[in-house]
Short mmCIF file of C-alpha atoms in Angstrom, two decimals:
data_model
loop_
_atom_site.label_atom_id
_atom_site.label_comp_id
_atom_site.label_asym_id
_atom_site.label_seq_id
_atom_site.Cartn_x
_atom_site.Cartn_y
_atom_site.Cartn_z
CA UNK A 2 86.21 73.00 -79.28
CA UNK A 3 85.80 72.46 -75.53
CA UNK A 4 82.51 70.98 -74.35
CA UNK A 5 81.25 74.15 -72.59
CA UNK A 6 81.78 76.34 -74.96
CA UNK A 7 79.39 76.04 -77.98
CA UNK A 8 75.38 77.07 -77.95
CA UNK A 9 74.50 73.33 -77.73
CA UNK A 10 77.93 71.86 -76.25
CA UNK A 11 77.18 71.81 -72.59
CA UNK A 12 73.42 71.74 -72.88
CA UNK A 13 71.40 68.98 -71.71
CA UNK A 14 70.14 68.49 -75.60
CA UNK A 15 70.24 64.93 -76.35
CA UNK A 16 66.87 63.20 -74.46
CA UNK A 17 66.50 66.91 -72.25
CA UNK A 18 63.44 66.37 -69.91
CA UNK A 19 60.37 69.01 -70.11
CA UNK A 20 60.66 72.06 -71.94
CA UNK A 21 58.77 69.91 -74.72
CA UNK A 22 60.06 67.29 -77.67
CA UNK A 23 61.47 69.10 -80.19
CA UNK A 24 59.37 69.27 -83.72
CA UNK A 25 60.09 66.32 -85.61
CA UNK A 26 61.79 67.09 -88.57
CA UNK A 27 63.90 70.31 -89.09
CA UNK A 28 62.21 73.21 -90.80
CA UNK A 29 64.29 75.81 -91.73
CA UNK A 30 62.18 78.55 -90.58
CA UNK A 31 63.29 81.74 -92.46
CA UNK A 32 66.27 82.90 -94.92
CA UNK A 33 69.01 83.55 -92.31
CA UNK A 34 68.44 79.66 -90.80
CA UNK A 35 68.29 78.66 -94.52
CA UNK A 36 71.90 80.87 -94.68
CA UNK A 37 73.16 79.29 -91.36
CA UNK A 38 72.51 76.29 -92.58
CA UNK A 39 74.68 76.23 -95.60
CA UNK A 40 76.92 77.28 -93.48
CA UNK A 41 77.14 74.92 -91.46
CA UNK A 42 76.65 71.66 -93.96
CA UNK A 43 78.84 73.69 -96.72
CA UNK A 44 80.82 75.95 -95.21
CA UNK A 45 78.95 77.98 -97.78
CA UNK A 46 80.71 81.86 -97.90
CA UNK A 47 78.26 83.38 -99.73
CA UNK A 48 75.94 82.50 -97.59
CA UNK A 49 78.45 83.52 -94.67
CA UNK A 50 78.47 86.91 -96.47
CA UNK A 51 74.57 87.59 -96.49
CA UNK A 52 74.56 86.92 -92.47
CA UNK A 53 77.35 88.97 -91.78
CA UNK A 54 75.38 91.70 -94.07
CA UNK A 55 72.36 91.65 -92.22
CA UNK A 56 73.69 90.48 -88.39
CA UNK A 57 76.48 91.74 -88.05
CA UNK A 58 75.12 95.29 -88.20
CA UNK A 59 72.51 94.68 -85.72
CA UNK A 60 75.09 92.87 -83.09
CA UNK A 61 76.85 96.02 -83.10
CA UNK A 62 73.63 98.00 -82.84
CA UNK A 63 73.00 96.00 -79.70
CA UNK A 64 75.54 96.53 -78.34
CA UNK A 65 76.31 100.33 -78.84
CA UNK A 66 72.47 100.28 -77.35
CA UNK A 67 73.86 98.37 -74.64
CA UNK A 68 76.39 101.39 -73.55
CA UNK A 69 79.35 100.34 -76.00
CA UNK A 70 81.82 102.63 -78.18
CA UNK A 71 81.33 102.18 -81.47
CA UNK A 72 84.42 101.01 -82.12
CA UNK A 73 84.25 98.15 -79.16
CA UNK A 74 80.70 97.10 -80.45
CA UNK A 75 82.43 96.74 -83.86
CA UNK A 76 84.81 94.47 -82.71
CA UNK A 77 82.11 92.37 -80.46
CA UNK A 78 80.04 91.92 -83.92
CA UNK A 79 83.16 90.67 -85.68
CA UNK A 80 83.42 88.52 -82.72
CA UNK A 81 80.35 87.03 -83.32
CA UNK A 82 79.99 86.74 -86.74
CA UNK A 83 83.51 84.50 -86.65
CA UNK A 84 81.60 82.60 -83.59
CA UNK A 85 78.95 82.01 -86.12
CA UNK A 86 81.18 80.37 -89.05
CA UNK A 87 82.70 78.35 -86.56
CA UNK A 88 79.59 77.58 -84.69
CA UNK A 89 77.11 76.63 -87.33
CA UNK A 90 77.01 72.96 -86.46
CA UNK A 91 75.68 73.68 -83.73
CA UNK A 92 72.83 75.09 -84.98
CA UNK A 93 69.31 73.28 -85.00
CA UNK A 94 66.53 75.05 -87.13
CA UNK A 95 64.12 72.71 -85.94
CA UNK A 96 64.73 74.73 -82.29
CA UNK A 97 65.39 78.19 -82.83
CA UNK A 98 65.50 80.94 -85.48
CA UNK A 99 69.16 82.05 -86.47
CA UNK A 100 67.91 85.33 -85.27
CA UNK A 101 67.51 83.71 -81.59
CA UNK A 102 70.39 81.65 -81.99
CA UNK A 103 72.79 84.65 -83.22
CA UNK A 104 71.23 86.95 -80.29
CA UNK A 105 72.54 84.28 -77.76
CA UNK A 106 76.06 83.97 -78.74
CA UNK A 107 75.72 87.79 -79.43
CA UNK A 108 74.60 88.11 -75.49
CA UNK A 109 77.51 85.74 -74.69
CA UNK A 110 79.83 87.72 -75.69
CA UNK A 111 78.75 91.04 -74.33
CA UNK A 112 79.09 89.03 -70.86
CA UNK A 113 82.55 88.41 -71.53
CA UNK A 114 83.47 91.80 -72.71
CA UNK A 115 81.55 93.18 -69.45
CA UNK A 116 83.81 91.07 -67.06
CA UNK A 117 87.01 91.45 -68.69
CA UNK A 118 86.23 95.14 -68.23
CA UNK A 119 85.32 94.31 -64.59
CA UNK A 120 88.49 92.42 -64.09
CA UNK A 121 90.68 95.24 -65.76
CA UNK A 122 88.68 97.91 -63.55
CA UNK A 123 90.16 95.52 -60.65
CA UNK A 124 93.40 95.22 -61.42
CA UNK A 125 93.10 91.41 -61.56
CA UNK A 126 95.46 88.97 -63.44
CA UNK A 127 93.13 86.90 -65.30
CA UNK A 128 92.80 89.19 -67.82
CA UNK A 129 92.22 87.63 -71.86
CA UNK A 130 90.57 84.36 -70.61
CA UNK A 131 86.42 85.44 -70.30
CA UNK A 132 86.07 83.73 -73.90
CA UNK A 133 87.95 80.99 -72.72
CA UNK A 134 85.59 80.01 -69.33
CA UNK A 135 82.75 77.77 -69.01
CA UNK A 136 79.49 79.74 -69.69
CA UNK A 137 77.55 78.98 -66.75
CA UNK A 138 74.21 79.94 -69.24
CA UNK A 139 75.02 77.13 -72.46
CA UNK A 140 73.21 79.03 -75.02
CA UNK A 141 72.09 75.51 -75.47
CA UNK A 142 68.57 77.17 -73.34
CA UNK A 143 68.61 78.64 -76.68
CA UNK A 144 67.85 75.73 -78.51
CA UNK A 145 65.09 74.01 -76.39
CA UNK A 146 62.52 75.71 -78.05
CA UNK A 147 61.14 74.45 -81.49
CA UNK A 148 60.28 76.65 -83.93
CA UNK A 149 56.33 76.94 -83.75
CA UNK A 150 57.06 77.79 -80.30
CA UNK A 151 59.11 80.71 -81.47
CA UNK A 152 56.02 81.78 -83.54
CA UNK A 153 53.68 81.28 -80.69
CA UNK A 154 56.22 83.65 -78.54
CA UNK A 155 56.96 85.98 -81.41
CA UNK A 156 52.88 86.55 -81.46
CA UNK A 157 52.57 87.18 -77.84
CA UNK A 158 55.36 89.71 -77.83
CA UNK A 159 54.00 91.60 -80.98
CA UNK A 160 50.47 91.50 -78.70
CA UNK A 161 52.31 93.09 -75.88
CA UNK A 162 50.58 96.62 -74.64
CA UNK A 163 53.01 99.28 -75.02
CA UNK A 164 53.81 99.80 -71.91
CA UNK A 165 54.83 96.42 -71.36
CA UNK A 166 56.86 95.54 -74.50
CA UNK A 167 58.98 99.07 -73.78
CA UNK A 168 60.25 97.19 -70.04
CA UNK A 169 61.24 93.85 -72.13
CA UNK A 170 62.73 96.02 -74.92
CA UNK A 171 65.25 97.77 -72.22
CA UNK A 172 65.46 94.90 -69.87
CA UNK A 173 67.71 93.52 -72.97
CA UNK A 174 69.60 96.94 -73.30
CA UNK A 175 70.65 98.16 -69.89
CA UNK A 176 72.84 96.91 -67.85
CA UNK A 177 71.09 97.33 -64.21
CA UNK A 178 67.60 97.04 -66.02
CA UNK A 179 65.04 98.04 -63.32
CA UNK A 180 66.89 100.47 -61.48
CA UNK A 181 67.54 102.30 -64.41
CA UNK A 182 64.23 101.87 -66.23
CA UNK A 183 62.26 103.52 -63.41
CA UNK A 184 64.63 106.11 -63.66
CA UNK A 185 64.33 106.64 -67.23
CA UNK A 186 60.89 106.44 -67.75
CA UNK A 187 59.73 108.35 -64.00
CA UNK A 188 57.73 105.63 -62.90
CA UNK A 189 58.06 103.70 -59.99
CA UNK A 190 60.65 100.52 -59.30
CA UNK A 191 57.68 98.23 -58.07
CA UNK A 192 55.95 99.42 -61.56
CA UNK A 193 58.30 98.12 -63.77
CA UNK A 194 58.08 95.13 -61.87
CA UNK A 195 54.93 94.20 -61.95
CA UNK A 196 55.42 95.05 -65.96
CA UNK A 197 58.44 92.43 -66.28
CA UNK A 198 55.81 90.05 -64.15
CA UNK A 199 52.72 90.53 -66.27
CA UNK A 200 54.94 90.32 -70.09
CA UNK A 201 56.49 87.47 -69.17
CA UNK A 202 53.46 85.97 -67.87
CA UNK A 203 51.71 86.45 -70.95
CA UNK A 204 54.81 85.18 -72.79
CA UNK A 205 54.64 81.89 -70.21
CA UNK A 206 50.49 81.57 -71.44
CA UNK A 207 51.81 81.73 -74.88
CA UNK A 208 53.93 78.74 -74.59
CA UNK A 209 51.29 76.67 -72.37
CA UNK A 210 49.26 77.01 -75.07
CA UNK A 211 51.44 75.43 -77.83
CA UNK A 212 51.98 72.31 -76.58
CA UNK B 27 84.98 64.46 -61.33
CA UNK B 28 83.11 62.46 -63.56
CA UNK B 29 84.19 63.43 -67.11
CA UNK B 30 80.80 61.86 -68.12
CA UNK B 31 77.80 65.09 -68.36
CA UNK B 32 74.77 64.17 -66.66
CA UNK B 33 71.97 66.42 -67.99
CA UNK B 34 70.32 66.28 -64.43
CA UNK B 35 72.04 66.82 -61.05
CA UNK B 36 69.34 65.42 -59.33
CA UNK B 37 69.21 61.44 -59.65
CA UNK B 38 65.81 61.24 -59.07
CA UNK B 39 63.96 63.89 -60.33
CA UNK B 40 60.32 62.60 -59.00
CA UNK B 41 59.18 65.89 -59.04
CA UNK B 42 59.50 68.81 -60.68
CA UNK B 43 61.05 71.85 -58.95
CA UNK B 44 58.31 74.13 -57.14
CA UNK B 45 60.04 77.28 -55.70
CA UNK B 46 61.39 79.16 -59.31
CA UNK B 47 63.23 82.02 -59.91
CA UNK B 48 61.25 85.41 -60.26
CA UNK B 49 60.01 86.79 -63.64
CA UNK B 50 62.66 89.10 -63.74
CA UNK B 51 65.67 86.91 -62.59
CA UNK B 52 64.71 85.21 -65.71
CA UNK B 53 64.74 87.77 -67.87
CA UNK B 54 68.21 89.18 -66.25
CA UNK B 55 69.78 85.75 -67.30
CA UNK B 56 68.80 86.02 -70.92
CA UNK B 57 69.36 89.22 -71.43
CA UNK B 58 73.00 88.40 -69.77
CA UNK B 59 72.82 91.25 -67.27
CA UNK B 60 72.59 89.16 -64.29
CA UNK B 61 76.17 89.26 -62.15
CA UNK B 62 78.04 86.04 -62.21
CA UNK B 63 77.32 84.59 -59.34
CA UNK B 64 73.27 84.58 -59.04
CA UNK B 65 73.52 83.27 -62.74
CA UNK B 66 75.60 80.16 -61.78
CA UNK B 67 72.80 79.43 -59.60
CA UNK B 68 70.05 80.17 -61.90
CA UNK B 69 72.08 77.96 -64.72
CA UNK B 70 72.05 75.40 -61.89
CA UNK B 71 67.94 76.06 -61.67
CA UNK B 72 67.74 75.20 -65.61
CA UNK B 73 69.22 71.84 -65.10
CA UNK B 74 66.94 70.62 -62.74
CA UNK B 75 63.89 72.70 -64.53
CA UNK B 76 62.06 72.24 -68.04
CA UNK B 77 59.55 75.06 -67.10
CA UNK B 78 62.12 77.54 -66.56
CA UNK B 79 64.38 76.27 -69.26
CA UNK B 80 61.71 76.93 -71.35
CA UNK B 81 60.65 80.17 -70.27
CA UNK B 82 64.35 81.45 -70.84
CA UNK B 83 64.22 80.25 -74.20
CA UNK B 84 60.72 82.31 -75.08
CA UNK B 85 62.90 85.40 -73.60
CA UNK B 86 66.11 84.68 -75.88
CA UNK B 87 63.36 84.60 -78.76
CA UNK B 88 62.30 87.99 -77.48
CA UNK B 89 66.16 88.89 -77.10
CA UNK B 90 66.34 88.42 -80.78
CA UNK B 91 63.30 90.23 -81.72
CA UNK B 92 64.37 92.85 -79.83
CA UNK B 93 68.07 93.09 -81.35
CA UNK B 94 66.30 92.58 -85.15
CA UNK B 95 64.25 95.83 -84.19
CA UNK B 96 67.25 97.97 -83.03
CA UNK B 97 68.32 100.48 -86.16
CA UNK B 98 71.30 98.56 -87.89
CA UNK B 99 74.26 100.01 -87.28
CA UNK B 100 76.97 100.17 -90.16
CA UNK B 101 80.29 98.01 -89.73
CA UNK B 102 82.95 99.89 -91.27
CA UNK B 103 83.59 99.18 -94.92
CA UNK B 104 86.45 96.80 -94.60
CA UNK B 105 85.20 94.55 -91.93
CA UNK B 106 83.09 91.70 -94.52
CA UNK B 107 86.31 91.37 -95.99
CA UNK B 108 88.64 91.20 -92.53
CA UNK B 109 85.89 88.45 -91.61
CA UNK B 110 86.30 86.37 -94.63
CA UNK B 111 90.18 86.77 -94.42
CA UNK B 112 90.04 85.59 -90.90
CA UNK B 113 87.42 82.82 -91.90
CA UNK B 114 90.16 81.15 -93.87
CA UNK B 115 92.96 81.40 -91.37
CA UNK B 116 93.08 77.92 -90.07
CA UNK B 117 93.10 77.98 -86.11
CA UNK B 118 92.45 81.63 -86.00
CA UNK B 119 89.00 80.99 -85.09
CA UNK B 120 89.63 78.42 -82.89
CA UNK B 121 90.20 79.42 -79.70
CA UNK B 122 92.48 77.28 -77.30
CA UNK B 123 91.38 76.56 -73.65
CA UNK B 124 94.50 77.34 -71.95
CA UNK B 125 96.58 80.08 -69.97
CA UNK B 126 96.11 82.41 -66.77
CA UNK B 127 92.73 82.08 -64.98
CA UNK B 128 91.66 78.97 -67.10
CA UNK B 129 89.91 76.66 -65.40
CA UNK B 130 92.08 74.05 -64.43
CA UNK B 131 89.94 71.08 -62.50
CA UNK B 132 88.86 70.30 -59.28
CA UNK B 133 91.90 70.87 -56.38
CA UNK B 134 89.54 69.31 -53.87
CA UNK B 135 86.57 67.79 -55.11
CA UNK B 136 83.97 68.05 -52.07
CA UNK B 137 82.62 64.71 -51.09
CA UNK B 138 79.16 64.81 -52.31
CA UNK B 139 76.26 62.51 -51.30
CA UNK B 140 76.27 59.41 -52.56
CA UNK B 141 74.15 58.81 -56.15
CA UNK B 142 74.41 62.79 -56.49
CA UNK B 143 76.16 64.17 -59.41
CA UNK B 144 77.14 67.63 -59.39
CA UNK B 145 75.10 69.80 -62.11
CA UNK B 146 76.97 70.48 -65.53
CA UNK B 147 77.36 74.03 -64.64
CA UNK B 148 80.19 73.50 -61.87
CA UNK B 149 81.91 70.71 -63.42
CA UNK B 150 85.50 71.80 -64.31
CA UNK B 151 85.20 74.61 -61.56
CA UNK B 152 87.42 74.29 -58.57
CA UNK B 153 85.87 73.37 -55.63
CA UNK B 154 87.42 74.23 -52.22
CA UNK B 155 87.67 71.75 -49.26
CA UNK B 156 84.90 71.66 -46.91
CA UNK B 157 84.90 74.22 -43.65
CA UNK B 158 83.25 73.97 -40.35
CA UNK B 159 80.25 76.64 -40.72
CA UNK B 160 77.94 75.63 -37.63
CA UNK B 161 77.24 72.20 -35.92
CA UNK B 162 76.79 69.73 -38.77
CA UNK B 163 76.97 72.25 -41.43
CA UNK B 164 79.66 72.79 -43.60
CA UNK B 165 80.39 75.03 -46.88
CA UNK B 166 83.07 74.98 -49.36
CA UNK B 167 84.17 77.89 -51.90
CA UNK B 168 83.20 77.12 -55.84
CA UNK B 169 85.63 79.06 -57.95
CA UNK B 170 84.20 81.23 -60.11
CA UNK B 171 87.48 82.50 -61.75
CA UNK B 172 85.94 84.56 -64.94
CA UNK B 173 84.40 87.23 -62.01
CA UNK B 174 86.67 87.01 -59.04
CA UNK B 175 84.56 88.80 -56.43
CA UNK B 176 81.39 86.52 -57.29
CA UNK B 177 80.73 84.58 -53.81
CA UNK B 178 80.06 81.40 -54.45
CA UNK B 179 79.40 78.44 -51.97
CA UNK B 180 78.19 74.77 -51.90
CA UNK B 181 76.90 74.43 -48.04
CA UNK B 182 76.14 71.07 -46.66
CA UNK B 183 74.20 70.15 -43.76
CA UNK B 184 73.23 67.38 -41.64
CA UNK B 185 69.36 66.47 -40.93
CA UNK B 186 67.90 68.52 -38.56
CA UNK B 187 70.65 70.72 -37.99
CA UNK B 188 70.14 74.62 -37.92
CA UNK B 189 72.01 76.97 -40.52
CA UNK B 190 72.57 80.22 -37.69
CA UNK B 191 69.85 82.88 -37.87
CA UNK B 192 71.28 85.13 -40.44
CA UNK B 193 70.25 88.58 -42.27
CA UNK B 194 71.62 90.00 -44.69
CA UNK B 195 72.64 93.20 -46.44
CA UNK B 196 72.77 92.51 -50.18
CA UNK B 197 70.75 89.05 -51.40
CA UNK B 198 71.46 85.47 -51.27
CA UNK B 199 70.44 82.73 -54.33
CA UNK B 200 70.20 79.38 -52.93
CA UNK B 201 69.40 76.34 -54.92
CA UNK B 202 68.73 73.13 -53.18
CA UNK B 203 70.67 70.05 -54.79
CA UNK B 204 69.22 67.19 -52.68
CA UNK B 205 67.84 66.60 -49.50
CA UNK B 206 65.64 69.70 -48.49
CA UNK B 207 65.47 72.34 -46.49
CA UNK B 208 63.25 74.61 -44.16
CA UNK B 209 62.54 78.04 -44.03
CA UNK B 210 60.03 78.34 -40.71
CA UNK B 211 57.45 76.32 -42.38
CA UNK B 212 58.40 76.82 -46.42
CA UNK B 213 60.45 73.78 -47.42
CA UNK B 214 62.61 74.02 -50.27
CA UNK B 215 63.28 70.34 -52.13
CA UNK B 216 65.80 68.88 -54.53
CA UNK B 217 65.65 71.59 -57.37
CA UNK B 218 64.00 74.86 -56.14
CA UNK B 219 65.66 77.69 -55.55
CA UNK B 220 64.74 80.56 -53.29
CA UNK B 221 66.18 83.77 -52.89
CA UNK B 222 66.70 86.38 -49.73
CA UNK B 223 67.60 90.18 -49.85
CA UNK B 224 68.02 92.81 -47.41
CA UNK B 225 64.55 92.72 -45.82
CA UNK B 226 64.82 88.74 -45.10
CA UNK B 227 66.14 87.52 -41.49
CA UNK B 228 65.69 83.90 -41.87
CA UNK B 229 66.14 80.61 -40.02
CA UNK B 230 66.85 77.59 -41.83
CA UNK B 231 66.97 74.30 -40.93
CA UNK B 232 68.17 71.42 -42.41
CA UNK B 233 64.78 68.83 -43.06
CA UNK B 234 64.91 65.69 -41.28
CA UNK B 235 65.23 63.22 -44.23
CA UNK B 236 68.73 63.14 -45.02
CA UNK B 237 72.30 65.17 -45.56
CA UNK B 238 71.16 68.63 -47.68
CA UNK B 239 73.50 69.99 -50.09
CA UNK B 240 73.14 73.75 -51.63
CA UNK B 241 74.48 75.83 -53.41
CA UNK B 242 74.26 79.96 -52.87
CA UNK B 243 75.38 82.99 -54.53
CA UNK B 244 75.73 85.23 -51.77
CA UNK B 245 76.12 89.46 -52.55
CA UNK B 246 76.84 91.66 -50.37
CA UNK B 247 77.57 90.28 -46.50
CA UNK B 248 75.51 88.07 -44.56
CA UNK B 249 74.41 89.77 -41.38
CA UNK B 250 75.16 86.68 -38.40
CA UNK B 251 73.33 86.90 -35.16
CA UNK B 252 74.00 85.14 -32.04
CA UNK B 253 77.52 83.80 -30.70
CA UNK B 254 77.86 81.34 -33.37
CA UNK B 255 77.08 83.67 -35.90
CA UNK B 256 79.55 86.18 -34.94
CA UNK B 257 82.41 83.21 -34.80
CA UNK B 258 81.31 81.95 -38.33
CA UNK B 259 80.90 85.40 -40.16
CA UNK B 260 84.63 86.08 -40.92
CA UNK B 261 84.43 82.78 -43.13
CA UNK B 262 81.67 83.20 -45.18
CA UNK B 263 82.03 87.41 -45.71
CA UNK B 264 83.48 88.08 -49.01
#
């Protein structure tokens, strides 16, 4: 596996400055990081099998949401349920959810897919190598944040007013988010971004308060 | 290039960063809907930033909350059982770093100030020799081969020298890697990153406390004024 290309390859993990220590001691969190885990320490299938079950559904959900075809979204999901088999080791309970962690590579690849289509749409000659690139984003970022953290976050979100949580929701889903948000929802650009400004500054308070 | 990752480009990080990406440049980057090149430089911001890095990682949480909430979708009925199959292939999963458009080292490593080691996101990416831009500035071209038409430069000055007054049509993501620089009376140190769109006609000038080295995602074309500028705008259009 190259260096750049798993969620914590590539990531300044070992002794990263700020962004907090990590919680001493892993803690699983929930099933699906109990699941990834056996994955990962016993290449466990059945384990593999429950993930895929309740993932790989949602990755494909994603990105059909995202402006896919089903049958392209399908393939992406496969995609990143075999990223997670061969990934697991990678993954550190004590720092994110499997949910998180899934979401990233799940993100990943809907980058590559995007620019191969790009480069296709161009005519270019480097076509069948976006998997194969350094990701400029190591989903390492992913990983940074310890799992009480996550809680703290997953609290503010849930707290979100409407309004607010709607902007996040389809800042994840579209691919020119604010353009097309206003448009969607007839309210102005400079709206939706003061909305992005005023979530994610609750989401920032959230972390400053859980040291 | 060292093959040895340094987690920080900047070797003496006395101070955290202090000019940050916006809320929603952010929030583009983990959502992965920001274009190629302004998310180079905002990986490059994450190095050099614990405050941002962790902001990005409370809006991958939200990423997954968000995908968890979406209706499932069904996979078609075979494809647990394609997955398993292709689970026990052995090197099917793996996937081997090689072929057209891979990226294959640096050609022409720039020259880089001393003590300065390039952040993790551009090692392995070519990086073109260094070009005349302006008196004591120079750029080079990073190669960002997975989106061709990304416009990506490192751009190295000399102290008090003067980048020419530019404008642009489309924006510009520049993140300073050492020494600083000055935007009228804004300066912009080792690790911030500032950003200029259409409405922005700026003049920068290299501070007077050593060599400045930055990198910039530039969309769209840079508007030059002046003689200089219209001498040096062939090079750095797109």
């Amino acid at each position: 596996m190259s260096a750049t290309e798993g969620p914590a390859a590539g990531a300044p993990a070992a002794g990263a400055p700020a962004a907090g220590a990590p919680a001493a001691g892993a803690r699983a969190g929930d099933e699906w990081s109990v699941a990834l885990l056996a994955v990962a320490r016993g290449r466990d299938r059945r384990a593999f099998a429950a993930l895929f079950a309740h993932f790989a559904p949602r990755v494909k959900a994603f990105m059909m949401r995202a402006g896919m075809a089903p049958a392209a979204a399908e393939e992406i999901a496969q995609e990143a349920m075999l990223a997670v088999w061969r990934k697991a080791e990678l993954f550190d309970a004590a720092r994110a959810s499997a949910a998180t962690w899934i979401f990233a590579i799940a993100r990943n690849l809907r980058i590559d897919a995007a620019r191969r289509e790009g480069r296709a749409n161009a005519c270019l000659d480097h076509d069948g190598d976006g998997l194969l690139t350094p990701d400029p984003a190591p989903m390492g970022d992913a990983l940074l944040l310890c799992a009480e953290r996550e809680g703290a976050v997953r609290a503010a979100l849930a707290a979100l007013p409407e309004e607010q949580a709607a902007i996040i929701r389809l800042s994840f889903f579209e691919e020119q988010p604010h353009g097309q948000i206003a448009r969607q929802l007839h309210i102005p650009l400079g709206t939706v971004k003061s909305r992005v400004r005023l979530a994610v500054a609750r989401l920032r308070k959230a972390l400053e308060e859980r040291p | 290039m060292s093959p040895t990752p340094s987690p920080n480009p900047n070797p003496s990080p006395t101070m955290p960063p202090r000019h940050h990406p916006g809320e929603e440049l952010l929030l583009a980057h983990a959502a992965g809907t920001l274009g190629a090149g302004p998310g180079l430089i905002v990986a490059v911001h994450l190095e050099a930033c614990g405050a941002c890095r962790a902001l990005v990682a409370a809006l991958e949480v939200a990423g997954g909350v968000m995908m968890a909430e979406l209706p499932p979708v069904p996979m078609s009925s075979l494809a647990l059982e394609r997955a398993l199959a292709a689970i026990e292939r052995p090197g099917a999963v793996a996937v081997a770093v090689t072929g057209a458009g891979a990226v294959t080292g640096a050609v022409a490593a720039p020259k880089v100030p001393a003590g300065l080691e390039l952040p993790l996101a551009l090692r392995g990416r070519d990086v073109g020799p260094w070009r005349w831009l302006a008196p004591g500035m120079r750029w080079s071209r990073v190669a960002v081969p997975e989106a061709p038409r990304a416009n990506v430069v490192l751009m190295r000055g000399r102290p008090d020298r003067l980048l020419p007054a530019h404008g642009h049509r489309g924006s510009e993501f520049t993140q300073v890697l050492c020494g600083a620089i000055y935007d009228g009376d804004v300066r912009y140190g080792p690790g911030d990153m500032f950003v200029a769109d259409d409405a922005t006609h700026h003049h920068l000038r290299v501070a007077d406390e050593g060599e400045c080295l930055c990198i910039a995602a530039i969309e769209g074309r840079m508007r030059m004024s002046g003689l200089i500028g219209r001498i040096v705008q062939p090079l750095v259009g797109p």
